[in-house]
Structure formats: structure tokens, C-alpha cells
Amino acid sequence: MSIFDSIASKENFGTWIVVSALWIMLFCVVSVIAIRIYYLKFSKKLGKLSEDEAANTLAFQPEMVIQRTFEVIIADTCILGACFIYNLYTQIFSCLSDYNGIVLLVLIIIAIICNNLVDNKLGQDLVNKKVGKSLGKHDVDAEIVANLRLLSSIVVLFMLIGFSVFSKTSEFSQLIICVVGLVLGRFIYFDTTLQGLWKNIKEIAKNLIYAVIAVLLTMIILGIGIYYNVIDTENFLMSIFGGHIFMLIVINVAKGIVDAFI
């Protein structure tokens, strides 16, 4: 039985899918409503905007939060996909271990390309300049996307470290080193200055909330999977990768519902 079959054949697999989907869709809808209530009741920004700008903010801000969270999950999925394929490769082609570093590098490059393709396919249009300007903002550009993807790398890093510590295994040590390199590469380069480093950290902190929401959604998926005995330590990487793909599908459906009815 393959690792895919070992999960899909679980007795409560269907229940896990349905319950997880309902929780994620509920999470998205409640988030949209909560954000709009916040802006209507507590935010002082609306009072400083024109009527059209205030309407745009109420219309687009909730979906922008969802899409930026979605961006983190997309990047998580692509990195986890590369990690999962690499893990399979090391198990199947253990005789080619001399080439592991090259294979991992190629997979990371493919993950970056896939990230851009998925962005375009799923209509991540609230992280570009056009919609940013409609909200009265002019700083919504590739820098924000880069920060969100960096946060994604940090999230994946903590997932791998957490699982390694919990299960007392060194199976993912090379993957952890690779992801650490991805994270540090964002901060440390030849002409790094303390001012530049501090600026990068502050920019990342501004987008931290989206990573937190993405982690909460991941915990919902994993928690439900563990509760229904679908996820265990033997299929962790496959489970978390599959869970992220599932989240992409459900959140994309939720985005359509939000656009149509809320």
C-alpha cells in the first residue's frame, strides 16, 4: 500500500475532509464579517476617507486579508511539495545520495515557479498594484509578496523543527538546513547593514498576522485529522502537504462564496 493509499483508506478520511472544509469555510466567512464590523465600528481610518474610498475599503479589505493569507498557504504548499518529493526521492533512490543537494536545489526552484503559476491560476489579484491603488495605497507590490513568502518559509521551518523534536527524528535535518538557508538568504547578503536588516524585520512584522491566520487554519486541518486518526507521525509530511492542497481548494471556493454573497 502506498503512502497515498494509507491516508485515503483511513476509516474516517471522508469525515475529515467534510468537517475540515466546513470549518475552513466558516473561518473565512466569519473573518470577512469580523473585519467589516471592525472597520465600521472601531476603525478611525474610514472617517478620513472619501465616500468612494471608504466603500472600496469595506469591499476589498476583507478579501485582501483572505488573499494575503492565501498567499502564505500557497507558498507553504509549494515548499512542502518540494520537501515531500525530496523525501520520497531519498527513500526510493538512496543509492544516489551524492546528488541529494542538487535534487533539492532543483525542487526548490520548481517550487518557486509553481508558486507563481498557482498565484496566476487562482487569481491572486489583491496583492498587486492595481487593486492597491483602488484602496488608496501605492505600496502593494512584489515586496509584500516576497515578505509573505518569507513568512511562509518560516512557518514551514517551524513545522519541520516541531515535528522533528516531537517525534525525535533527524529525518528532515537536510530539509531544515535548506529552509533555514532560504530564510537567512532574505536577511543576510554581501552588503547587509543593520539598518537594512531592521527595515526587513519591520516589513515582515507588518504581515505577520497573515502567517498567524495561515498557521491557525493549518492547526484546524491537522487537529481534525489527528482527532479522526487520519494523520499520524508515519505520514506527517504527506498529510500536511495534502492538507495544504485541500486548504487551497476550499479557500478558493470560499473566496467565490464571499465574492458572490457577502
PDB file of C-alpha atoms in Angstrom:
ATOM      1  CA  MET A   1       0.000   0.000   0.000  1.00  0.00           C
ATOM      2  CA  SER A   2       1.413   3.399  -0.991  1.00  0.00           C
ATOM      3  CA  ILE A   3       1.658   6.359   1.359  1.00  0.00           C
ATOM      4  CA  PHE A   4      -1.241   7.975  -0.533  1.00  0.00           C
ATOM      5  CA  ASP A   5      -3.453   4.921  -0.068  1.00  0.00           C
ATOM      6  CA  SER A   6      -2.509   4.668   3.602  1.00  0.00           C
ATOM      7  CA  ILE A   7      -4.195   8.023   4.220  1.00  0.00           C
ATOM      8  CA  ALA A   8      -7.120   7.779   1.787  1.00  0.00           C
ATOM      9  CA  SER A   9      -8.033   4.321   3.096  1.00  0.00           C
ATOM     10  CA  LYS A  10      -8.418   5.547   6.677  1.00  0.00           C
ATOM     11  CA  GLU A  11     -11.883   4.842   8.044  1.00  0.00           C
ATOM     12  CA  ASN A  12     -12.637   8.497   8.858  1.00  0.00           C
ATOM     13  CA  PHE A  13     -10.917  10.047   5.821  1.00  0.00           C
ATOM     14  CA  GLY A  14     -14.195  11.294   4.287  1.00  0.00           C
ATOM     15  CA  THR A  15     -15.336  12.729   7.612  1.00  0.00           C
ATOM     16  CA  TRP A  16     -12.009  14.571   7.964  1.00  0.00           C
ATOM     17  CA  ILE A  17     -12.445  16.124   4.510  1.00  0.00           C
ATOM     18  CA  VAL A  18     -16.036  17.272   5.114  1.00  0.00           C
ATOM     19  CA  VAL A  19     -15.508  18.606   8.655  1.00  0.00           C
ATOM     20  CA  SER A  20     -12.287  20.400   7.674  1.00  0.00           C
ATOM     21  CA  ALA A  21     -13.974  22.018   4.677  1.00  0.00           C
ATOM     22  CA  LEU A  22     -16.853  23.281   6.791  1.00  0.00           C
ATOM     23  CA  TRP A  23     -14.503  24.714   9.431  1.00  0.00           C
ATOM     24  CA  ILE A  24     -12.312  26.477   6.866  1.00  0.00           C
ATOM     25  CA  MET A  25     -15.289  27.986   5.028  1.00  0.00           C
ATOM     26  CA  LEU A  26     -16.776  29.100   8.345  1.00  0.00           C
ATOM     27  CA  PHE A  27     -13.418  30.611   9.297  1.00  0.00           C
ATOM     28  CA  CYS A  28     -13.263  32.590   6.038  1.00  0.00           C
ATOM     29  CA  VAL A  29     -16.841  33.882   6.253  1.00  0.00           C
ATOM     30  CA  VAL A  30     -16.508  34.860   9.931  1.00  0.00           C
ATOM     31  CA  SER A  31     -13.208  36.602   9.164  1.00  0.00           C
ATOM     32  CA  VAL A  32     -14.818  38.712   6.442  1.00  0.00           C
ATOM     33  CA  ILE A  33     -17.729  39.695   8.692  1.00  0.00           C
ATOM     34  CA  ALA A  34     -15.403  40.458  11.636  1.00  0.00           C
ATOM     35  CA  ILE A  35     -13.119  42.654   9.510  1.00  0.00           C
ATOM     36  CA  ARG A  36     -16.038  44.668   8.160  1.00  0.00           C
ATOM     37  CA  ILE A  37     -17.509  45.111  11.636  1.00  0.00           C
ATOM     38  CA  TYR A  38     -14.089  46.281  12.864  1.00  0.00           C
ATOM     39  CA  TYR A  39     -13.805  48.910  10.150  1.00  0.00           C
ATOM     40  CA  LEU A  40     -17.386  50.070  10.632  1.00  0.00           C
ATOM     41  CA  LYS A  41     -17.361  50.225  14.426  1.00  0.00           C
ATOM     42  CA  PHE A  42     -13.803  50.795  15.567  1.00  0.00           C
ATOM     43  CA  SER A  43     -11.543  51.976  12.760  1.00  0.00           C
ATOM     44  CA  LYS A  44     -10.893  55.706  12.553  1.00  0.00           C
ATOM     45  CA  LYS A  45      -9.468  55.345   9.044  1.00  0.00           C
ATOM     46  CA  LEU A  46     -12.877  55.300   7.350  1.00  0.00           C
ATOM     47  CA  GLY A  47     -13.715  58.747   8.694  1.00  0.00           C
ATOM     48  CA  LYS A  48     -10.644  60.182   6.979  1.00  0.00           C
ATOM     49  CA  LEU A  49     -11.521  58.682   3.589  1.00  0.00           C
ATOM     50  CA  SER A  50     -13.902  59.911   0.930  1.00  0.00           C
ATOM     51  CA  GLU A  51     -17.167  58.048   0.455  1.00  0.00           C
ATOM     52  CA  ASP A  52     -15.808  56.101  -2.528  1.00  0.00           C
ATOM     53  CA  GLU A  53     -12.554  55.219  -0.745  1.00  0.00           C
ATOM     54  CA  ALA A  54     -14.458  54.068   2.338  1.00  0.00           C
ATOM     55  CA  ALA A  55     -16.707  51.868   0.174  1.00  0.00           C
ATOM     56  CA  ASN A  56     -13.649  50.381  -1.554  1.00  0.00           C
ATOM     57  CA  THR A  57     -12.007  49.665   1.791  1.00  0.00           C
ATOM     58  CA  LEU A  58     -15.074  47.837   3.116  1.00  0.00           C
ATOM     59  CA  ALA A  59     -15.410  45.925  -0.154  1.00  0.00           C
ATOM     60  CA  PHE A  60     -11.797  44.891  -0.682  1.00  0.00           C
ATOM     61  CA  GLN A  61     -10.083  44.871   2.725  1.00  0.00           C
ATOM     62  CA  PRO A  62     -11.630  41.572   3.956  1.00  0.00           C
ATOM     63  CA  GLU A  63     -10.798  39.821   0.696  1.00  0.00           C
ATOM     64  CA  MET A  64      -7.303  41.290   0.758  1.00  0.00           C
ATOM     65  CA  VAL A  65      -6.766  39.671   4.170  1.00  0.00           C
ATOM     66  CA  ILE A  66      -8.008  36.342   2.790  1.00  0.00           C
ATOM     67  CA  GLN A  67      -5.827  36.598  -0.320  1.00  0.00           C
ATOM     68  CA  ARG A  68      -2.686  37.502   1.605  1.00  0.00           C
ATOM     69  CA  THR A  69      -3.343  34.608   3.955  1.00  0.00           C
ATOM     70  CA  PHE A  70      -3.955  32.525   0.844  1.00  0.00           C
ATOM     71  CA  GLU A  71      -0.569  33.678  -0.490  1.00  0.00           C
ATOM     72  CA  VAL A  72       1.154  32.298   2.608  1.00  0.00           C
ATOM     73  CA  ILE A  73      -0.701  28.978   2.248  1.00  0.00           C
ATOM     74  CA  ILE A  74       0.159  28.756  -1.471  1.00  0.00           C
ATOM     75  CA  ALA A  75       3.843  29.295  -0.688  1.00  0.00           C
ATOM     76  CA  ASP A  76       3.607  26.770   2.191  1.00  0.00           C
ATOM     77  CA  THR A  77       2.118  24.221  -0.200  1.00  0.00           C
ATOM     78  CA  CYS A  78       4.824  24.688  -2.828  1.00  0.00           C
ATOM     79  CA  ILE A  79       7.653  24.398  -0.290  1.00  0.00           C
ATOM     80  CA  LEU A  80       6.045  21.384   1.405  1.00  0.00           C
ATOM     81  CA  GLY A  81       5.559  19.813  -2.029  1.00  0.00           C
ATOM     82  CA  ALA A  82       9.275  20.180  -2.731  1.00  0.00           C
ATOM     83  CA  CYS A  83      10.080  18.739   0.708  1.00  0.00           C
ATOM     84  CA  PHE A  84       7.701  15.816   0.212  1.00  0.00           C
ATOM     85  CA  ILE A  85       9.081  14.920  -3.240  1.00  0.00           C
ATOM     86  CA  TYR A  86      12.633  15.219  -1.922  1.00  0.00           C
ATOM     87  CA  ASN A  87      11.787  12.943   0.987  1.00  0.00           C
ATOM     88  CA  LEU A  88      10.336  10.371  -1.418  1.00  0.00           C
ATOM     89  CA  TYR A  89      13.415  10.684  -3.622  1.00  0.00           C
ATOM     90  CA  THR A  90      15.801   9.977  -0.737  1.00  0.00           C
ATOM     91  CA  GLN A  91      13.787   6.877   0.191  1.00  0.00           C
ATOM     92  CA  ILE A  92      13.438   5.471  -3.330  1.00  0.00           C
ATOM     93  CA  PHE A  93      16.831   6.463  -4.749  1.00  0.00           C
ATOM     94  CA  SER A  94      19.006   6.086  -1.673  1.00  0.00           C
ATOM     95  CA  CYS A  95      21.825   4.858  -3.923  1.00  0.00           C
ATOM     96  CA  LEU A  96      22.000   8.343  -5.490  1.00  0.00           C
ATOM     97  CA  SER A  97      22.563  10.174  -2.212  1.00  0.00           C
ATOM     98  CA  ASP A  98      25.570  12.026  -3.681  1.00  0.00           C
ATOM     99  CA  TYR A  99      23.137  14.076  -5.764  1.00  0.00           C
ATOM    100  CA  ASN A 100      20.701  14.929  -2.950  1.00  0.00           C
ATOM    101  CA  GLY A 101      21.849  18.549  -2.712  1.00  0.00           C
ATOM    102  CA  ILE A 102      21.399  19.159  -6.442  1.00  0.00           C
ATOM    103  CA  VAL A 103      17.978  17.491  -6.445  1.00  0.00           C
ATOM    104  CA  LEU A 104      16.837  19.609  -3.501  1.00  0.00           C
ATOM    105  CA  LEU A 105      18.017  22.803  -5.201  1.00  0.00           C
ATOM    106  CA  VAL A 106      16.160  21.899  -8.402  1.00  0.00           C
ATOM    107  CA  LEU A 107      12.992  21.126  -6.426  1.00  0.00           C
ATOM    108  CA  ILE A 108      13.154  24.494  -4.628  1.00  0.00           C
ATOM    109  CA  ILE A 109      13.465  26.275  -7.998  1.00  0.00           C
ATOM    110  CA  ILE A 110      10.493  24.293  -9.333  1.00  0.00           C
ATOM    111  CA  ALA A 111       8.528  25.197  -6.168  1.00  0.00           C
ATOM    112  CA  ILE A 112       9.170  28.916  -6.814  1.00  0.00           C
ATOM    113  CA  ILE A 113       7.968  28.583 -10.420  1.00  0.00           C
ATOM    114  CA  CYS A 114       4.887  26.634  -9.306  1.00  0.00           C
ATOM    115  CA  ASN A 115       4.151  29.329  -6.700  1.00  0.00           C
ATOM    116  CA  ASN A 116       3.941  31.973  -9.434  1.00  0.00           C
ATOM    117  CA  LEU A 117       1.831  29.738 -11.679  1.00  0.00           C
ATOM    118  CA  VAL A 118      -0.636  28.927  -8.881  1.00  0.00           C
ATOM    119  CA  ASP A 119      -0.870  32.638  -7.990  1.00  0.00           C
ATOM    120  CA  ASN A 120      -1.938  33.441 -11.538  1.00  0.00           C
ATOM    121  CA  LYS A 121      -4.270  30.450 -11.800  1.00  0.00           C
ATOM    122  CA  LEU A 122      -6.103  31.203  -8.538  1.00  0.00           C
ATOM    123  CA  GLY A 123      -6.474  34.919  -9.240  1.00  0.00           C
ATOM    124  CA  GLN A 124      -4.319  36.429  -6.502  1.00  0.00           C
ATOM    125  CA  ASP A 125      -5.208  39.923  -7.734  1.00  0.00           C
ATOM    126  CA  LEU A 126      -5.310  41.735  -4.395  1.00  0.00           C
ATOM    127  CA  VAL A 127      -1.561  41.590  -3.946  1.00  0.00           C
ATOM    128  CA  ASN A 128      -0.745  43.728  -6.954  1.00  0.00           C
ATOM    129  CA  LYS A 129      -0.548  47.456  -7.579  1.00  0.00           C
ATOM    130  CA  LYS A 130      -3.857  47.832  -9.434  1.00  0.00           C
ATOM    131  CA  VAL A 131      -6.095  46.882  -6.512  1.00  0.00           C
ATOM    132  CA  GLY A 132      -3.721  48.530  -4.066  1.00  0.00           C
ATOM    133  CA  LYS A 133      -4.282  51.863  -5.788  1.00  0.00           C
ATOM    134  CA  SER A 134      -8.042  51.359  -5.734  1.00  0.00           C
ATOM    135  CA  LEU A 135      -7.705  51.177  -1.957  1.00  0.00           C
ATOM    136  CA  GLY A 136      -5.777  54.411  -1.849  1.00  0.00           C
ATOM    137  CA  LYS A 137      -2.488  52.580  -1.304  1.00  0.00           C
ATOM    138  CA  HIS A 138       0.546  52.639  -3.564  1.00  0.00           C
ATOM    139  CA  ASP A 139       2.900  50.275  -1.760  1.00  0.00           C
ATOM    140  CA  VAL A 140       1.210  46.982  -2.621  1.00  0.00           C
ATOM    141  CA  ASP A 141       3.841  45.366  -4.823  1.00  0.00           C
ATOM    142  CA  ALA A 142       6.234  42.474  -5.197  1.00  0.00           C
ATOM    143  CA  GLU A 143       7.902  43.402  -1.902  1.00  0.00           C
ATOM    144  CA  ILE A 144       4.780  42.408   0.034  1.00  0.00           C
ATOM    145  CA  VAL A 145       4.551  39.128  -1.866  1.00  0.00           C
ATOM    146  CA  ALA A 146       8.223  38.459  -1.073  1.00  0.00           C
ATOM    147  CA  ASN A 147       7.603  39.137   2.624  1.00  0.00           C
ATOM    148  CA  LEU A 148       4.580  36.824   2.649  1.00  0.00           C
ATOM    149  CA  ARG A 149       6.611  34.055   1.018  1.00  0.00           C
ATOM    150  CA  LEU A 150       9.397  34.579   3.531  1.00  0.00           C
ATOM    151  CA  LEU A 151       6.879  34.216   6.344  1.00  0.00           C
ATOM    152  CA  SER A 152       5.729  31.031   4.631  1.00  0.00           C
ATOM    153  CA  SER A 153       9.295  29.661   4.713  1.00  0.00           C
ATOM    154  CA  ILE A 154       9.480  30.482   8.423  1.00  0.00           C
ATOM    155  CA  VAL A 155       6.155  28.686   9.040  1.00  0.00           C
ATOM    156  CA  VAL A 156       7.367  25.570   7.181  1.00  0.00           C
ATOM    157  CA  LEU A 157      10.662  25.718   9.084  1.00  0.00           C
ATOM    158  CA  PHE A 158       8.853  25.663  12.439  1.00  0.00           C
ATOM    159  CA  MET A 159       6.623  22.818  11.218  1.00  0.00           C
ATOM    160  CA  LEU A 160       9.638  20.670  10.322  1.00  0.00           C
ATOM    161  CA  ILE A 161      11.529  21.537  13.506  1.00  0.00           C
ATOM    162  CA  GLY A 162       8.447  20.964  15.658  1.00  0.00           C
ATOM    163  CA  PHE A 163       7.766  17.565  14.135  1.00  0.00           C
ATOM    164  CA  SER A 164      11.445  16.554  14.377  1.00  0.00           C
ATOM    165  CA  VAL A 165      11.551  17.471  18.068  1.00  0.00           C
ATOM    166  CA  PHE A 166       8.168  15.869  18.805  1.00  0.00           C
ATOM    167  CA  SER A 167       8.979  12.588  17.049  1.00  0.00           C
ATOM    168  CA  LYS A 168      12.682  12.654  17.995  1.00  0.00           C
ATOM    169  CA  THR A 169      13.797  12.058  14.416  1.00  0.00           C
ATOM    170  CA  SER A 170      16.545  13.531  12.243  1.00  0.00           C
ATOM    171  CA  GLU A 171      14.763  12.526   9.030  1.00  0.00           C
ATOM    172  CA  PHE A 172      14.182  16.123   7.958  1.00  0.00           C
ATOM    173  CA  SER A 173      17.546  17.573   9.008  1.00  0.00           C
ATOM    174  CA  GLN A 174      18.678  18.344   5.451  1.00  0.00           C
ATOM    175  CA  LEU A 175      15.302  19.888   4.617  1.00  0.00           C
ATOM    176  CA  ILE A 176      15.534  22.058   7.739  1.00  0.00           C
ATOM    177  CA  ILE A 177      19.003  23.263   6.748  1.00  0.00           C
ATOM    178  CA  CYS A 178      17.719  24.128   3.260  1.00  0.00           C
ATOM    179  CA  VAL A 179      14.731  26.104   4.565  1.00  0.00           C
ATOM    180  CA  VAL A 180      16.983  27.887   7.086  1.00  0.00           C
ATOM    181  CA  GLY A 181      19.113  28.917   4.101  1.00  0.00           C
ATOM    182  CA  LEU A 182      16.030  30.268   2.313  1.00  0.00           C
ATOM    183  CA  VAL A 183      15.085  32.329   5.368  1.00  0.00           C
ATOM    184  CA  LEU A 184      18.566  33.677   6.091  1.00  0.00           C
ATOM    185  CA  GLY A 185      19.082  34.491   2.421  1.00  0.00           C
ATOM    186  CA  ARG A 186      16.354  37.108   2.765  1.00  0.00           C
ATOM    187  CA  PHE A 187      18.209  38.882   5.572  1.00  0.00           C
ATOM    188  CA  ILE A 188      21.904  38.260   5.061  1.00  0.00           C
ATOM    189  CA  TYR A 189      23.751  39.149   1.859  1.00  0.00           C
ATOM    190  CA  PHE A 190      27.079  40.716   0.889  1.00  0.00           C
ATOM    191  CA  ASP A 191      26.203  44.349   1.590  1.00  0.00           C
ATOM    192  CA  THR A 192      23.851  43.807   4.547  1.00  0.00           C
ATOM    193  CA  THR A 193      23.616  46.693   7.028  1.00  0.00           C
ATOM    194  CA  LEU A 194      21.983  46.760  10.459  1.00  0.00           C
ATOM    195  CA  GLN A 195      19.581  49.443   9.217  1.00  0.00           C
ATOM    196  CA  GLY A 196      18.594  47.311   6.230  1.00  0.00           C
ATOM    197  CA  LEU A 197      18.212  44.244   8.411  1.00  0.00           C
ATOM    198  CA  TRP A 198      15.993  46.112  10.865  1.00  0.00           C
ATOM    199  CA  LYS A 199      13.892  47.500   7.999  1.00  0.00           C
ATOM    200  CA  ASN A 200      13.336  43.986   6.618  1.00  0.00           C
ATOM    201  CA  ILE A 201      12.279  42.729  10.042  1.00  0.00           C
ATOM    202  CA  LYS A 202       9.766  45.586  10.461  1.00  0.00           C
ATOM    203  CA  GLU A 203       8.303  44.987   6.997  1.00  0.00           C
ATOM    204  CA  ILE A 204       7.872  41.310   7.778  1.00  0.00           C
ATOM    205  CA  ALA A 205       6.263  42.111  11.143  1.00  0.00           C
ATOM    206  CA  LYS A 206       3.577  44.148   9.327  1.00  0.00           C
ATOM    207  CA  ASN A 207       2.467  40.991   7.508  1.00  0.00           C
ATOM    208  CA  LEU A 208       2.829  38.616  10.451  1.00  0.00           C
ATOM    209  CA  ILE A 209      -0.936  38.438  11.018  1.00  0.00           C
ATOM    210  CA  TYR A 210      -1.407  36.626   7.692  1.00  0.00           C
ATOM    211  CA  ALA A 211       1.083  33.938   8.706  1.00  0.00           C
ATOM    212  CA  VAL A 212      -0.695  33.594  12.067  1.00  0.00           C
ATOM    213  CA  ILE A 213      -4.041  33.057  10.316  1.00  0.00           C
ATOM    214  CA  ALA A 214      -2.439  30.522   7.950  1.00  0.00           C
ATOM    215  CA  VAL A 215      -0.999  28.628  10.937  1.00  0.00           C
ATOM    216  CA  LEU A 216      -4.416  28.614  12.644  1.00  0.00           C
ATOM    217  CA  LEU A 217      -6.010  27.126   9.523  1.00  0.00           C
ATOM    218  CA  THR A 218      -3.234  24.526   9.327  1.00  0.00           C
ATOM    219  CA  MET A 219      -3.782  23.646  13.002  1.00  0.00           C
ATOM    220  CA  ILE A 220      -7.502  23.205  12.309  1.00  0.00           C
ATOM    221  CA  ILE A 221      -6.760  20.769   9.463  1.00  0.00           C
ATOM    222  CA  LEU A 222      -4.136  18.837  11.434  1.00  0.00           C
ATOM    223  CA  GLY A 223      -6.150  18.873  14.647  1.00  0.00           C
ATOM    224  CA  ILE A 224      -9.221  17.418  12.953  1.00  0.00           C
ATOM    225  CA  GLY A 225      -7.054  14.871  11.132  1.00  0.00           C
ATOM    226  CA  ILE A 226      -5.407  13.756  14.372  1.00  0.00           C
ATOM    227  CA  TYR A 227      -8.788  13.625  16.149  1.00  0.00           C
ATOM    228  CA  TYR A 228     -10.190  11.302  13.462  1.00  0.00           C
ATOM    229  CA  ASN A 229      -6.957   9.227  13.385  1.00  0.00           C
ATOM    230  CA  VAL A 230      -6.292  10.131   9.764  1.00  0.00           C
ATOM    231  CA  ILE A 231      -2.942  11.824  10.474  1.00  0.00           C
ATOM    232  CA  ASP A 232      -0.131  10.193  12.406  1.00  0.00           C
ATOM    233  CA  THR A 233       3.643  10.523  12.667  1.00  0.00           C
ATOM    234  CA  GLU A 234       4.250   7.942   9.935  1.00  0.00           C
ATOM    235  CA  ASN A 235       2.601  10.038   7.216  1.00  0.00           C
ATOM    236  CA  PHE A 236       3.197  13.530   8.628  1.00  0.00           C
ATOM    237  CA  LEU A 237       4.805  15.167   5.582  1.00  0.00           C
ATOM    238  CA  MET A 238       2.304  13.649   3.166  1.00  0.00           C
ATOM    239  CA  SER A 239      -0.598  14.596   5.452  1.00  0.00           C
ATOM    240  CA  ILE A 240       0.452  18.203   5.894  1.00  0.00           C
ATOM    241  CA  PHE A 241       1.180  18.599   2.166  1.00  0.00           C
ATOM    242  CA  GLY A 242      -2.176  17.071   1.241  1.00  0.00           C
ATOM    243  CA  GLY A 243      -3.888  19.188   3.886  1.00  0.00           C
ATOM    244  CA  HIS A 244      -2.459  22.343   2.324  1.00  0.00           C
ATOM    245  CA  ILE A 245      -3.652  21.346  -1.151  1.00  0.00           C
ATOM    246  CA  PHE A 246      -7.062  20.726   0.365  1.00  0.00           C
ATOM    247  CA  MET A 247      -6.992  24.158   2.032  1.00  0.00           C
ATOM    248  CA  LEU A 248      -6.194  25.818  -1.312  1.00  0.00           C
ATOM    249  CA  ILE A 249      -9.251  24.198  -2.880  1.00  0.00           C
ATOM    250  CA  VAL A 250     -11.600  25.042   0.000  1.00  0.00           C
ATOM    251  CA  ILE A 251     -10.392  28.641   0.434  1.00  0.00           C
ATOM    252  CA  ASN A 252     -10.701  29.213  -3.314  1.00  0.00           C
ATOM    253  CA  VAL A 253     -14.314  28.024  -3.105  1.00  0.00           C
ATOM    254  CA  ALA A 254     -14.848  30.224  -0.031  1.00  0.00           C
ATOM    255  CA  LYS A 255     -13.467  33.228  -1.932  1.00  0.00           C
ATOM    256  CA  GLY A 256     -16.098  32.644  -4.611  1.00  0.00           C
ATOM    257  CA  ILE A 257     -18.855  32.476  -1.994  1.00  0.00           C
ATOM    258  CA  VAL A 258     -17.599  35.665  -0.328  1.00  0.00           C
ATOM    259  CA  ASP A 259     -17.492  37.473  -3.687  1.00  0.00           C
ATOM    260  CA  ALA A 260     -20.983  36.331  -4.587  1.00  0.00           C
ATOM    261  CA  PHE A 261     -22.916  36.719  -1.355  1.00  0.00           C
ATOM    262  CA  ILE A 262     -21.046  38.836   1.208  1.00  0.00           C
TER     263      ILE A 262
END
